[in-house]
Coordinates of C-alpha atoms in Angstrom, one line a residue:
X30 CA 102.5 -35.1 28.4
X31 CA 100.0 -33.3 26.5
X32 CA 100.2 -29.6 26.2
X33 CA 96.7 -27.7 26.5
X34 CA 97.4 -24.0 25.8
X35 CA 95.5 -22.4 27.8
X36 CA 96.6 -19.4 30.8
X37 CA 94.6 -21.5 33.5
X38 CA 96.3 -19.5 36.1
X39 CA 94.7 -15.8 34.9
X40 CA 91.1 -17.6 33.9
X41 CA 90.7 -19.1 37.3
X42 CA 90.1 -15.0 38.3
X43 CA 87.2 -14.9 36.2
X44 CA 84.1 -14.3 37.9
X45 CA 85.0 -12.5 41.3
X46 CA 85.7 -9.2 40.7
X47 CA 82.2 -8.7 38.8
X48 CA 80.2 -11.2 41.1
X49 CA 79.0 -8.9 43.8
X50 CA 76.8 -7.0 40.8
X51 CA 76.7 -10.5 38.5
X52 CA 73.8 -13.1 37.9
X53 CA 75.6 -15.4 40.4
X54 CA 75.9 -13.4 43.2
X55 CA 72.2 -13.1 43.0
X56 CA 71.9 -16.4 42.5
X57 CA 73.8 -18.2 45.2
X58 CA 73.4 -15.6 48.0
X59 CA 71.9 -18.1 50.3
X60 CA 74.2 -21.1 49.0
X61 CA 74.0 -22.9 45.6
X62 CA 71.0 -22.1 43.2
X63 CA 67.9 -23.3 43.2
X64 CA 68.3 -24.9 39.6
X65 CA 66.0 -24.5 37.0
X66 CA 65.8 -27.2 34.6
X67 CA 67.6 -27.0 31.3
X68 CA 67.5 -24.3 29.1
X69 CA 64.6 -24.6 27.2
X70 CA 62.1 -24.2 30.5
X71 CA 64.4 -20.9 31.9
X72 CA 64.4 -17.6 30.6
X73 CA 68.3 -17.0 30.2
X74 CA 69.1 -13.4 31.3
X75 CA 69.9 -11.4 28.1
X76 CA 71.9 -8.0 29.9
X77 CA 74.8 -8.1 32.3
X78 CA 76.5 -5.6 34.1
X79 CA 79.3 -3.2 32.9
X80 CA 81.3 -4.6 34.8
X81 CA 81.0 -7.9 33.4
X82 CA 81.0 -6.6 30.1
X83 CA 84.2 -5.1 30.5
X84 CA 85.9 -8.3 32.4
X85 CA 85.5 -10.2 29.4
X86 CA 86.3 -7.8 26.9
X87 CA 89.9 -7.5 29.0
X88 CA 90.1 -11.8 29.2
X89 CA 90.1 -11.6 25.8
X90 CA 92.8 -8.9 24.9
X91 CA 94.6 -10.3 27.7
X92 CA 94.4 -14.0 26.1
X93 CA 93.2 -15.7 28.7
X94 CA 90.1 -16.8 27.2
X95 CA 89.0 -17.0 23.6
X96 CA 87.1 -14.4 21.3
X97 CA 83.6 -14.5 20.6
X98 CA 83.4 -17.3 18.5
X99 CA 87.5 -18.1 18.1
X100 CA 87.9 -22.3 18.6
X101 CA 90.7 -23.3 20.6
X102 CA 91.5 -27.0 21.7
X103 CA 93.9 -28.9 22.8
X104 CA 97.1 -30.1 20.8
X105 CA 95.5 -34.1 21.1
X106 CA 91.8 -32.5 19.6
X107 CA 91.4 -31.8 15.7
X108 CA 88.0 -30.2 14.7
X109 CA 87.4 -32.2 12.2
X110 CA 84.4 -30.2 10.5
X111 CA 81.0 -28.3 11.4
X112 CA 77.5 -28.3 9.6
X113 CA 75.9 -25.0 10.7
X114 CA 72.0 -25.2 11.5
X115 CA 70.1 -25.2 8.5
X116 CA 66.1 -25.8 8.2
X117 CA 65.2 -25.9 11.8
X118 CA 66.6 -23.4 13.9
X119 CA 65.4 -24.1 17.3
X120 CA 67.7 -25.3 19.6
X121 CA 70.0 -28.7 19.2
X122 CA 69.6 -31.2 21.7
X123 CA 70.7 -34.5 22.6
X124 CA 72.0 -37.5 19.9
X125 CA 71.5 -40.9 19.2
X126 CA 73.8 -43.4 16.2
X127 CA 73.0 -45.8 14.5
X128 CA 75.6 -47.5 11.7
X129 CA 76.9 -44.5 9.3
X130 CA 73.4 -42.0 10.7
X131 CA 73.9 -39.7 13.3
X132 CA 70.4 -38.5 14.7
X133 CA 70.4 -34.8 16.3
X134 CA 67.7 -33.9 18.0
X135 CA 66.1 -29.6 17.9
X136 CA 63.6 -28.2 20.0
X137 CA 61.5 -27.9 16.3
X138 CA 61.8 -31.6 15.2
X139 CA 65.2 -33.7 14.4
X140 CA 68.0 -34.1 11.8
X141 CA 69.5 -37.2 10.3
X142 CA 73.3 -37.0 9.1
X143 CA 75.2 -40.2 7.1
X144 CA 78.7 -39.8 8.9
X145 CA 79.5 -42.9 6.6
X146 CA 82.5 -40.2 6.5
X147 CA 82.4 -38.7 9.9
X148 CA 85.4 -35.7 7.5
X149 CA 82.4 -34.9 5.5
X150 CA 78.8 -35.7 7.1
X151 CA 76.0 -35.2 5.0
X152 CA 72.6 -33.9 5.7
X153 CA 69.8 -36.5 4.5
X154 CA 66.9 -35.7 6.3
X155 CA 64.8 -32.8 8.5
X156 CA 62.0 -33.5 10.2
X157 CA 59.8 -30.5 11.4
X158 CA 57.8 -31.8 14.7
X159 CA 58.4 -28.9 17.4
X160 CA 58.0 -29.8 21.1
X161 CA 60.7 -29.3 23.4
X162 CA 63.1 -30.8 24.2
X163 CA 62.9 -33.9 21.3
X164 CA 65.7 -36.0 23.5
X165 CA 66.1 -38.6 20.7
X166 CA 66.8 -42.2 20.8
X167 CA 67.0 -45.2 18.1
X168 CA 66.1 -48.8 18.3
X169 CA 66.1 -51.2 14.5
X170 CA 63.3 -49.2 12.5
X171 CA 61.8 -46.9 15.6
X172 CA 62.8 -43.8 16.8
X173 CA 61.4 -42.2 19.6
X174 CA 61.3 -38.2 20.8
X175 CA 60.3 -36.5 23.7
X176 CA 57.8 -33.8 23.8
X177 CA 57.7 -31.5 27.3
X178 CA 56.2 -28.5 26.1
X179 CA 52.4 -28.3 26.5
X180 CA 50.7 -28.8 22.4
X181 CA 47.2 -28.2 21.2
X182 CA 47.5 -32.1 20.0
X183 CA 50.0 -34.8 19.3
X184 CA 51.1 -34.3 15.7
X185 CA 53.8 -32.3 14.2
X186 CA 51.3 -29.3 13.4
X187 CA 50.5 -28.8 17.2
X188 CA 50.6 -25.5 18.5
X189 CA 51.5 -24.5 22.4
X190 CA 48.8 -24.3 24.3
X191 CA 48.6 -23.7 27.9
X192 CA 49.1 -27.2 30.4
X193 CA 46.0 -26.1 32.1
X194 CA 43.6 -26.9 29.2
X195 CA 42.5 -30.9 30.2
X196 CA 43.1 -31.2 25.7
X197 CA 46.7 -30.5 25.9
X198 CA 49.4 -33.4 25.0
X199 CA 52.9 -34.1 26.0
X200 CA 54.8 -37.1 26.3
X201 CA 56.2 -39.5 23.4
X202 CA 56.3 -39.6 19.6
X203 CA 57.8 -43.0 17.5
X204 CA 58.2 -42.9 13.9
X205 CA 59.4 -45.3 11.4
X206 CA 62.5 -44.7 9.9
X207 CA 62.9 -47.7 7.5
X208 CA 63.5 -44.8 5.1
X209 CA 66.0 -42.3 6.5
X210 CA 65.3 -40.0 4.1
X211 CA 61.5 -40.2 4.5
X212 CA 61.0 -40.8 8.1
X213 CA 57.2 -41.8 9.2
X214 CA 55.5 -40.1 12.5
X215 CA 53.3 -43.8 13.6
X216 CA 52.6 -43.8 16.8
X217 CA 52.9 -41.7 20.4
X218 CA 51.8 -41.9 23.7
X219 CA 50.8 -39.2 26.6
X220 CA 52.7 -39.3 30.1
X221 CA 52.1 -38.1 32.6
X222 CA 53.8 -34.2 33.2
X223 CA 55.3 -34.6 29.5
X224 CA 58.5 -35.9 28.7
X225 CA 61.7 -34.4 29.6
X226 CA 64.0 -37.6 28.2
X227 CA 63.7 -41.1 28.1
X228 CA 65.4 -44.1 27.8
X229 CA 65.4 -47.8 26.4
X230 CA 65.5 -51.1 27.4
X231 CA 65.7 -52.5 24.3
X232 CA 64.7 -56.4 23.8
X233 CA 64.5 -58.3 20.8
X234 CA 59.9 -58.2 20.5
X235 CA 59.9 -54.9 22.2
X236 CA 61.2 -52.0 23.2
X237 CA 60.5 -50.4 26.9
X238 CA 60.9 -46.3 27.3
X239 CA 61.4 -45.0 30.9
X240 CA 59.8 -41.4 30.9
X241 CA 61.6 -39.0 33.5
X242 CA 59.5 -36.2 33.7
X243 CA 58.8 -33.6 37.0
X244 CA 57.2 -30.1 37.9
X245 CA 53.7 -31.3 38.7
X246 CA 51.3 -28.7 39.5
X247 CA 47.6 -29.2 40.8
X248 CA 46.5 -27.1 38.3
X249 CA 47.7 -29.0 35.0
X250 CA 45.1 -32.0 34.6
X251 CA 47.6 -34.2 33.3
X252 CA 50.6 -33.9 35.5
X253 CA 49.0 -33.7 39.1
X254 CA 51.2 -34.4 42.4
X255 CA 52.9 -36.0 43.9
X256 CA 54.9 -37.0 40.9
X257 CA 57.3 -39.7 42.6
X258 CA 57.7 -41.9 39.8
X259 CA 58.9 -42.4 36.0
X260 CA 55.9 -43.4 33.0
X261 CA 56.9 -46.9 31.6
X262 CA 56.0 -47.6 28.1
X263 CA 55.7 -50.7 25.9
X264 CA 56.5 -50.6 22.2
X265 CA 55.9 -53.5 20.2
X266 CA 58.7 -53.4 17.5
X267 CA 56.3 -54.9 14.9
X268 CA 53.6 -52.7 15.9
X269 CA 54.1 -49.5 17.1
X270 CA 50.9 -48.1 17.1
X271 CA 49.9 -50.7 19.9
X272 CA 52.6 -48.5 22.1
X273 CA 51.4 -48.2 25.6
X274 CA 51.9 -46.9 29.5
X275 CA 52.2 -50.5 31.4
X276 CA 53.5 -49.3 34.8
X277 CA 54.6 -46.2 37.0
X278 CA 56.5 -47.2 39.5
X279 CA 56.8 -45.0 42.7
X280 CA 60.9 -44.6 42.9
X281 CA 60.0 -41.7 46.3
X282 CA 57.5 -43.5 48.1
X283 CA 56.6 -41.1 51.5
X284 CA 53.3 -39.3 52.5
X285 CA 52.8 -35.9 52.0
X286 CA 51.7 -34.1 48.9
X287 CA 55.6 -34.2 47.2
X288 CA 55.9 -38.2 47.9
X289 CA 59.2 -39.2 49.8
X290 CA 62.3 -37.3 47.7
X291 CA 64.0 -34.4 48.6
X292 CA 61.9 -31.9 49.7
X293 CA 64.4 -29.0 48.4
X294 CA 64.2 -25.7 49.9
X295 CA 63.8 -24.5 52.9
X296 CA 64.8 -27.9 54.6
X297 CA 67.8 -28.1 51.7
X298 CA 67.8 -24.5 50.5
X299 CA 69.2 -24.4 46.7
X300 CA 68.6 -27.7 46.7
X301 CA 65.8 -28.9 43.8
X302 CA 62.3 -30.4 45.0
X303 CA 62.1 -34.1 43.7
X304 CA 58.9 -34.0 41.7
X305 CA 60.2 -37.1 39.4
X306 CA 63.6 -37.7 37.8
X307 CA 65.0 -35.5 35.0
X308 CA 67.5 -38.5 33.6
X309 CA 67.8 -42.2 33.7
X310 CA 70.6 -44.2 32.5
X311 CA 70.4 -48.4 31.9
X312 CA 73.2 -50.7 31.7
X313 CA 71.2 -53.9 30.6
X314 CA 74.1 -56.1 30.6
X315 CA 74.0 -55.8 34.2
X316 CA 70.7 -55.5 35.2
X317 CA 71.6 -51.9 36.5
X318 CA 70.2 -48.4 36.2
X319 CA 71.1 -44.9 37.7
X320 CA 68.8 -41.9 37.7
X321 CA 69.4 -38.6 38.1
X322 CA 66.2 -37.2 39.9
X323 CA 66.6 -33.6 41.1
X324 CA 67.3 -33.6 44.3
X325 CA 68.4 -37.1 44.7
X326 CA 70.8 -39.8 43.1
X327 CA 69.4 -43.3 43.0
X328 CA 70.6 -46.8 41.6
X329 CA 68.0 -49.2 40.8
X330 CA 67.5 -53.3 39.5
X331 CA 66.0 -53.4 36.0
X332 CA 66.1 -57.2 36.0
X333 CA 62.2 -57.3 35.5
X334 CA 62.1 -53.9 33.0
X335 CA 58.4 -53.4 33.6
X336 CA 59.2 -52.9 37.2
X337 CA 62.6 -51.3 38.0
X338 CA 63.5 -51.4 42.1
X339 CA 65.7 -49.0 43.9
X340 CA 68.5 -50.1 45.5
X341 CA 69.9 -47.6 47.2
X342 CA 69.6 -43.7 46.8
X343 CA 71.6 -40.5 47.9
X344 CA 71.7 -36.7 48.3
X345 CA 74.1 -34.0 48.2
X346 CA 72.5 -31.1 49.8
X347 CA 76.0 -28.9 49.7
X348 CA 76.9 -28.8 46.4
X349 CA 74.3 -30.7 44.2
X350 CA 71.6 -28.1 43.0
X351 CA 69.7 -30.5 40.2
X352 CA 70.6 -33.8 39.7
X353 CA 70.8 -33.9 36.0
X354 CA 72.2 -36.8 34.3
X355 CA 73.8 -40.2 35.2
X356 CA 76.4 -42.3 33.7
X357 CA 78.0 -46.2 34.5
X358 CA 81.9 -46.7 33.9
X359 CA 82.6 -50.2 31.8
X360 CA 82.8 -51.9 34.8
X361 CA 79.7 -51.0 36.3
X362 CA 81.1 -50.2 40.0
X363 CA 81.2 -46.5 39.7
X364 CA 78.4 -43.7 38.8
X365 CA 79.6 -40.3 37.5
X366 CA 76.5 -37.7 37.9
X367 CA 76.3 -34.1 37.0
X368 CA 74.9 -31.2 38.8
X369 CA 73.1 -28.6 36.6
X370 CA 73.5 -25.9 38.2
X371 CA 71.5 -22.6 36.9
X372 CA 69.6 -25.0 35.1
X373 CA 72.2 -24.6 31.8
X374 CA 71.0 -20.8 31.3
X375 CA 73.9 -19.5 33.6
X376 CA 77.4 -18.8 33.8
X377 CA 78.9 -21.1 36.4
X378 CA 82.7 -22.0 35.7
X379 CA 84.1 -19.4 37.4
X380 CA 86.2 -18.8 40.4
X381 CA 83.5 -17.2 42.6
X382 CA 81.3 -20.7 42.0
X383 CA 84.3 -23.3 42.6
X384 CA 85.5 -26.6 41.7
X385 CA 82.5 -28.5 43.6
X386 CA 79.3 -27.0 42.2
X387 CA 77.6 -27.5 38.8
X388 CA 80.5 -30.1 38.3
X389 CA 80.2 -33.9 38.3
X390 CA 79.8 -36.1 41.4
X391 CA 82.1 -39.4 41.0
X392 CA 80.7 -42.4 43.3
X393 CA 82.1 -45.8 44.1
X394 CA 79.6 -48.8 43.8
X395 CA 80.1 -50.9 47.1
X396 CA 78.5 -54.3 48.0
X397 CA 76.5 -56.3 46.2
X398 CA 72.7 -57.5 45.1
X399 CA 70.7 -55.3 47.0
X400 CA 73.1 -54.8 49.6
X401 CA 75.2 -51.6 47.0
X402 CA 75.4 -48.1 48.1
X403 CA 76.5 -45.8 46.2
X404 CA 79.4 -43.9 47.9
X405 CA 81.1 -40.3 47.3
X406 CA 84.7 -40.0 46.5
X407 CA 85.4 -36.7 44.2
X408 CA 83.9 -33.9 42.1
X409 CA 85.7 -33.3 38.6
X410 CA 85.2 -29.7 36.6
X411 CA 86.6 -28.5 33.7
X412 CA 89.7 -26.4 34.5
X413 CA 89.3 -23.4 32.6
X414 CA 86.9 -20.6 33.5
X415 CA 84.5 -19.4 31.4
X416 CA 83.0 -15.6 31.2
X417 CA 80.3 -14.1 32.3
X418 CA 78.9 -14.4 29.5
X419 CA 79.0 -17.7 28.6
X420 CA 76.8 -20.5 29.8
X421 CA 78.2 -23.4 31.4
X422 CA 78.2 -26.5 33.4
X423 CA 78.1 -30.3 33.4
X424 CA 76.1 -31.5 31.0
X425 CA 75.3 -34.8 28.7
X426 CA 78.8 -36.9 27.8
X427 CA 79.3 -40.8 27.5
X428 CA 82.8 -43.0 27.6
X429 CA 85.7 -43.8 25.0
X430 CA 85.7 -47.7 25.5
X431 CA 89.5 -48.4 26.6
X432 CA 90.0 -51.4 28.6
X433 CA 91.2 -50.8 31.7
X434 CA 90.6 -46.7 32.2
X435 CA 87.8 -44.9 32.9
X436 CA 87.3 -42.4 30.6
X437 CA 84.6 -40.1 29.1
X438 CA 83.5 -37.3 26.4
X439 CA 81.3 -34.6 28.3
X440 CA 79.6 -31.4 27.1
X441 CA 79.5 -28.2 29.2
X442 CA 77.6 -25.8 26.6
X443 CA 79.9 -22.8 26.5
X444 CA 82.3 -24.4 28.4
X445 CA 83.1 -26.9 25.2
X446 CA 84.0 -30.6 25.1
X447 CA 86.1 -32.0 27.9
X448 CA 87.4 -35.5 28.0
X449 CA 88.4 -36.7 31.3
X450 CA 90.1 -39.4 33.0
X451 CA 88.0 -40.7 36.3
X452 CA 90.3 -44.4 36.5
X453 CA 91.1 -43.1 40.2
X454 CA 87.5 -41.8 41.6
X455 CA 89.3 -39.8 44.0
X456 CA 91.8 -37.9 41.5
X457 CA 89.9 -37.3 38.1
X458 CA 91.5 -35.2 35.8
X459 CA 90.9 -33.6 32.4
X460 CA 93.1 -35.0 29.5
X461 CA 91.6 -33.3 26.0
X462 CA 89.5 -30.1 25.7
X463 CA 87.5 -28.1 22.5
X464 CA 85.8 -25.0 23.2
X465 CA 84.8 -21.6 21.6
X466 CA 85.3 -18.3 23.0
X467 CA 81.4 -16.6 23.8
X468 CA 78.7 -15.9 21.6
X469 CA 78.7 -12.3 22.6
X470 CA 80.6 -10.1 25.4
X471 CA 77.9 -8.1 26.3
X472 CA 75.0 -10.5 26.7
X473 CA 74.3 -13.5 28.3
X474 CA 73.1 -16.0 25.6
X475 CA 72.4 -20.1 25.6
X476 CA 74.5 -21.5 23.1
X477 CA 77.3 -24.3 23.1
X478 CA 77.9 -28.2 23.0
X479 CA 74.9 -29.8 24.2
X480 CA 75.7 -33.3 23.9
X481 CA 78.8 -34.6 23.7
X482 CA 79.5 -38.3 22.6
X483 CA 82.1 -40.9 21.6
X484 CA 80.9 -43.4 18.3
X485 CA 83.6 -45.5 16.4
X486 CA 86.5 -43.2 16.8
X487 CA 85.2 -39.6 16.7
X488 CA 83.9 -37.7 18.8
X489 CA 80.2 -35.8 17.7
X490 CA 78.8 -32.6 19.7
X491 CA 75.5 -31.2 18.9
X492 CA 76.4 -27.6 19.9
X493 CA 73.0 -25.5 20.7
X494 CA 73.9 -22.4 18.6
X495 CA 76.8 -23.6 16.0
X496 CA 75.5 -27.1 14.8
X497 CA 76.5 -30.0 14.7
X498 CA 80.5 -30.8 15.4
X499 CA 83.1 -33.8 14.3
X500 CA 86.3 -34.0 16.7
X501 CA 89.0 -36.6 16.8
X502 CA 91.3 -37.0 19.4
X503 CA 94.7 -38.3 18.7
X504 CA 96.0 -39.4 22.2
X505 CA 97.6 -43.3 23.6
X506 CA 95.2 -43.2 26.2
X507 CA 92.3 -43.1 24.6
X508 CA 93.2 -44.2 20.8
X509 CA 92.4 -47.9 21.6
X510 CA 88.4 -46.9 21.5
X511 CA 88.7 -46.6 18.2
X512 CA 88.9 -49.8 17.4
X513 CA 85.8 -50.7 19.6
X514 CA 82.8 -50.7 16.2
X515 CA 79.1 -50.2 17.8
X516 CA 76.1 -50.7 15.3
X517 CA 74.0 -48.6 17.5
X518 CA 74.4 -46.2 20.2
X519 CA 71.4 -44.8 22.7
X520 CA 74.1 -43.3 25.0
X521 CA 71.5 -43.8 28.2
X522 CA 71.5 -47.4 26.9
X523 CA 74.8 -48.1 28.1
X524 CA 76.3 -50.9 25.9
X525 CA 78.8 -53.3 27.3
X526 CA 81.5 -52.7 24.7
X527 CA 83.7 -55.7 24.8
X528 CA 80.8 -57.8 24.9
X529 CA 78.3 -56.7 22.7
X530 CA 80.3 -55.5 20.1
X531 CA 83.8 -56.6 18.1
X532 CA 86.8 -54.8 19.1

């Protein structure tokens, strides 16, 4: 058994005696929040309450969580190093891999690292190209970044400008990165409502990008409602600059100004509006695809890629606030979601929140062909509660490939790095933890492990305030991963990874 020194018992207190004046209490008067989306579109909330103040200042003398900044882990976790935010100093986003590079997106461009030795990582490249949020992704010579902040154009000089002005440009940029130290900006596209993140379907003449993008407002020209659908876009690997929209497929089909998806508060109060999908993730190797749309869950056919087809769909209108992200287990019969709750900007692992909101849903696959629903068995969370204020909740992760078990790497910002074990849907449980104590004790501020993600034996964790992170875990259920060698790794892309790669 592996020890994980933490007092459990006192942090599971955290949150209630300071709730009735706290952000929360506000928050989820009338039930769960209505979430804002991640934290780059909410304004976090930069005071709390004295009494909040205080109760963190006493978990900390009393040991029962960290101090500001103080790394703890578990004895089967090794911080192996950090590489502190240099150039750009926006915020760090998501990742992408590709043989010894590691590719971290920032809200002001992106950052290439040669983890050749993942002890000592090496800066090789910054791009400047500012656009919220620059989810990144990697495909052969192409890399692709998402813009969903409203720019004066579509280069890496834009400024903001407002989305009502009919000249303002979101949605995709590709460059060319032959040359890792010289990337080259070649190509982008404009979707619809911007975009939020994207995924590949990666063939061998092209590449297709699903867009999930939402908030439509009659008064931005280029992101009017209903929004019901994803952009999909066609890259030509040999010629980039020919890049182009070739479908968007209605996913909410209903009538009504929204479309058919869930229509959110007051029929679901703290329940998200769907106005489009926020996250999409492919499994290729099985035709498969789950999205993560705001209010609802879905599970869609990608067989034909230019035309993806919903299977079957589902809500949780009790403890699901944003739908935020989706991921497949090897074996493609289960779906683990996550709730974003407070939209990343607020402090949600406490005791007055619970085990069953902002935490991951854990569904079963059942049936087959077009016949599969996708059925509830458990919510997972991490275990250890987490100031007032420190943000935190489920957030991007991916899976160690071990035959047989079900397990996966997940951020939750200041809540660390949890790796879990979801084998039995019905009775996950945590098994590895890295996390730092809060950024400050009298503020509430965004910061912590964005992304979170498993590549040839180490873990990487692109932490929004600290940098970028190298962790190895040392444990007999999960050291066989190691052995598993990916040459690239888009971690909505879902690899089969005992049959696309050696092991």
């Amino acid at each position: 058994m592996i020890l994980l020194h933490t007092t459990r018992v006192r942090r599971r207190r955290l949150g209630v005696a300071a709730a009735a004046a706290g952000l929360l209490a506000t928050m989820l008067a009338a039930g769960p929040a209505a979430a804002v989306p991640d934290p780059g579109d909410a304004t976090v909330r930069e005071s709390i309450s004295a009494s909040e103040s205080a109760e963190t200042r006493s978990a900390i003398r009393d040991g029962e969580i960290p101090g500001v900044d103080e790394v703890v882990h578990s004895d089967n976790i090794e911080h192996v190093t950090n590489i502190p935010k240099a150039a750009l100093t926006g915020t760090n986003s998501d990742l992408a891999f590709q043989g010894r590079y590691a590719f971290a997106g920032n809200y002001d461009g992106f950052v290439i690292y040669d983890i050749s030795n993942p002890e000592r990582p090496k800066t090789v490249s910054q791009v400047l190209c500012p656009g919220s949020q620059n989810d990144i992704t990697v495909s052969g010579d192409l890399l692709f970044l998402s813009t969903d902040s409203s720019r004066s154009d579509n280069s890496c000089n834009s400024t903001s400008q407002p989305a009502t002005e009919k000249s303002s440009w979101e949605g995709m940029k590709i460059f060319d990165i032959s040359d890792k130290k010289n990337p080259k900006y070649v190509a982008a596209v404009e979707t619809a409502c911007g975009s939020h993140t994207h995924t590949l379907v990666p063939e061998r003449r092209n590449v297709y990008v699903y867009v999930s993008s939402y908030s439509p407002n009659a008064a931005f020209p280029d992101c009017q409602p209903p929004h019901d659908g994803i952009s999909v876009i066609k890259v030509p690997r040999k010629s980039p600059e020919k890049s182009a929209i070739v479908n968007f497929p209605v996913l909410f089909p209903g009538e009504g100004p929204d479309g058919g998806g869930n229509p959110g508060s007051p029929t679901n109060p703290g329940v998200s509006k769907t106005t489009g999908c926020h996250d999409i993730t492919v499994l290729p190797s099985k035709d498969l695809a789950a999205g993560a749309c705001m209010g609802d869950g879905i599970l869609f056919d990608i067989e034909d890629p230019e035309h993806p087809r919903v299977i079957d769909r589902v809500q949780d209108n009790v403890n699901f606030a944003f739908w935020h992200s989706a991921s497949f287990n090897q074996k493609a019969n289960k779906v683990v979601f996550t709730d974003e709750l407070g939209g990343g900007g607020a402090a949600t692992c406490n005791a007055e929140i619970g085990p069953n909101r902002g935490a991951d849903g854990i569904y079963d696959i059942a049936g087959k062909g077009d016949k599969r629903k996708l059925v509830f068995r458990s919510y997972f969370k991490i275990p250890r509660h987490q100031a007032a204020t420190e943000n935190c909740v489920a957030h991007n992760g991916s899976l160690i490939p071990v035959k047989g078990r079900d397990i996966m790497v997940q951020a939750w910002y200041q809540g660390g790095v949890s790796v879990w074990d979801f084998t039995d849907s019905s009775k996950p449980k945590e098994i590895a933890y890295f996390e730092r104590g809060p950024l400050t004790t009298d503020r509430l501020s965004g910061g912590g492990s964005w992304s979170a993600y498993y590549y040839n034996g180490y873990i990487y964790s692109n932490d929004m305030a600290k940098g970028f992170d190298v962790l190895k875990i040392s444990d007999r259920r999960t050291d066989a991963g190691a052995k598993v060698r990916m040459h690239e790794l888009n971690v909505q892309t879902q690899p089969d990874y005992f049959d696309d790669f050696d092991d």
